Short mmCIF file of C-alpha atoms in Angstrom, two decimals:
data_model
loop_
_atom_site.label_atom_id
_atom_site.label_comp_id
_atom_site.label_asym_id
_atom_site.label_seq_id
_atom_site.Cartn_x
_atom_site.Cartn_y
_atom_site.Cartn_z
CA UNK A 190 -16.05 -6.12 29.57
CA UNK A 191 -13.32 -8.93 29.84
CA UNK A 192 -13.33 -10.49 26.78
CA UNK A 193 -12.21 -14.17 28.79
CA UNK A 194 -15.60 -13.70 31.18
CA UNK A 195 -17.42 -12.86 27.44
CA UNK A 196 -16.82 -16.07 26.13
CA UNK A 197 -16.90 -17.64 29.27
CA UNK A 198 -20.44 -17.32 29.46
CA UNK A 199 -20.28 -19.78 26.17
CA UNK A 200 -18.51 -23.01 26.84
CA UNK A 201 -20.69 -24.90 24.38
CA UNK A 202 -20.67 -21.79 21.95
CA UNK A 203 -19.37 -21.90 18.48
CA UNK A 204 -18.54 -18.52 18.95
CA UNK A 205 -14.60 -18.06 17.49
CA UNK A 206 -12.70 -17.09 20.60
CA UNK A 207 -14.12 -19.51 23.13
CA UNK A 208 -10.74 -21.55 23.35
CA UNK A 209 -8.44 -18.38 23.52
CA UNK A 210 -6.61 -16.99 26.80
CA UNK A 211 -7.43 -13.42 26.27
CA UNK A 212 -6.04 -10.52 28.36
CA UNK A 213 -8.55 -8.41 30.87
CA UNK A 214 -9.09 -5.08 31.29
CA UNK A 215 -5.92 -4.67 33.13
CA UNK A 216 -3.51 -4.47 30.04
CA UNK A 217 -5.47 -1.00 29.00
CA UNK A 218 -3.39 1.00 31.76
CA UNK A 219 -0.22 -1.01 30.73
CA UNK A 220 2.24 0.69 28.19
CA UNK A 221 2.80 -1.52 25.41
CA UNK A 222 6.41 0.05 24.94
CA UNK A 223 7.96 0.05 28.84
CA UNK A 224 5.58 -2.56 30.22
CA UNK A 225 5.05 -0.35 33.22
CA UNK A 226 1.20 -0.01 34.52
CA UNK A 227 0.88 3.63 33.57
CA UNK A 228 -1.19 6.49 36.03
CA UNK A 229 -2.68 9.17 34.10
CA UNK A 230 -2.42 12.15 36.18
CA UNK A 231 -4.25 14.68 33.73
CA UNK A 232 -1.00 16.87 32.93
CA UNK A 233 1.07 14.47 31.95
CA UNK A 234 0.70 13.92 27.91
CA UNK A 235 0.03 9.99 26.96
CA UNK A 236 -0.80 8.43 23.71
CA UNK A 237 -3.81 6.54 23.20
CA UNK A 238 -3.23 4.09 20.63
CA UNK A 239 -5.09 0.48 19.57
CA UNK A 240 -2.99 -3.11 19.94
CA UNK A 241 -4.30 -5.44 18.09
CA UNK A 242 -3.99 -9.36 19.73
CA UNK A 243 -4.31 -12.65 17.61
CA UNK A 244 -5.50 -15.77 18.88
CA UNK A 245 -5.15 -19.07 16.38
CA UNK A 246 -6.45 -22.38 17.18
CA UNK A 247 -6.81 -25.79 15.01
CA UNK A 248 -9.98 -27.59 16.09
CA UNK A 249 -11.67 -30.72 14.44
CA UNK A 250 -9.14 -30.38 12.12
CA UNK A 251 -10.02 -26.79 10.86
CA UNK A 252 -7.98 -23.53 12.14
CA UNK A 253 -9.88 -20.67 13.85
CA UNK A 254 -8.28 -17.48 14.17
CA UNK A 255 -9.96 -14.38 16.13
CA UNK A 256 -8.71 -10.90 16.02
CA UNK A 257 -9.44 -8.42 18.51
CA UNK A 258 -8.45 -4.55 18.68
CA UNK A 259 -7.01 -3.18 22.37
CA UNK A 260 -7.20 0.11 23.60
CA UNK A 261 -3.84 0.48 25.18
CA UNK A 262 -2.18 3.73 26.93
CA UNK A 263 1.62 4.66 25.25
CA UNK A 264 3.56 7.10 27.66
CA UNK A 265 5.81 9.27 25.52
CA UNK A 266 9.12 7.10 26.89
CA UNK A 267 7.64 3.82 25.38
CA UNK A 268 6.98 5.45 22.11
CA UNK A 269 10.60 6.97 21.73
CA UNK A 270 11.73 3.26 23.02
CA UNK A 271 9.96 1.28 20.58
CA UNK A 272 11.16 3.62 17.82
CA UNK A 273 14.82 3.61 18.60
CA UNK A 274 17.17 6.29 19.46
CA UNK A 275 16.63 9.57 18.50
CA UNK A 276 20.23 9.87 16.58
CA UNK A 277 20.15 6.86 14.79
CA UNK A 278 19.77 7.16 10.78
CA UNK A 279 15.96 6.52 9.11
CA UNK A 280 14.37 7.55 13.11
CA UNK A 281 10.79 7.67 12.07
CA UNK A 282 9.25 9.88 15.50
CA UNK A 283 9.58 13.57 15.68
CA UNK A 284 12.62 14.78 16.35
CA UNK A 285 11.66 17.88 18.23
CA UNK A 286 11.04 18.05 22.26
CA UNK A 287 6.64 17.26 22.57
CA UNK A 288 6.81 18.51 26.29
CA UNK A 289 4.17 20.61 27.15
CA UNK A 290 3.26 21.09 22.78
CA UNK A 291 -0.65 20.24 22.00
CA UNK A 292 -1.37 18.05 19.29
CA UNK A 293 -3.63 19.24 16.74
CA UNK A 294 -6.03 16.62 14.67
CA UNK A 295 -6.53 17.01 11.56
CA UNK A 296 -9.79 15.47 10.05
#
């Protein structure tokens, strides 16, 4: 549910996050490293990873601050872009090729 129609339904609420402009639903399908509204097709491999937002307010003299977790969808090209180039020194992503490899998870 949209977080903004959540608190919506409280204008008189005392509810922290009332006052904050908070993103909808939309941002899920957006990648957080290209910006580009990403289309899961089912073979090509994505990352889903959690954003978390911040919203701070000062009101009646006392500041309210709300966090909130975001699922988000990472295509492999916004990971490698928000971790750099490959060849430069202390590159913290794998430095293999993770086309067409399966990811194993390890409890």
């Amino acid at each position: 549910r949209n977080m903004c129609s959540f608190y919506s339904r409280y204008t008189k609420s005392k509810l922290p996050g009332v006052l904050f402009d908070w993103p909808d639903g939309a941002c899920v399908g957006v990648c957080p490293g290209t910006g580009e509204v990403v289309e899961p097709d089912g073979t090509t491999p994505h990352l889903l990873v959690a954003c978390q937002i911040q919203g701070t307010v000062i009101r009646d003299s006392r500041l309210e601050m709300v966090t909130r977790i975001v699922p988000r969808v990472l295509t492999l090209r916004g990971y490698h872009r928000m971790l750099g180039p490959r060849d430069a020194p202390g590159y913290p992503g794998y430095g293999g090729d993770v086309t067409g490899t399966q990811m194993k998870v390890v409890a």
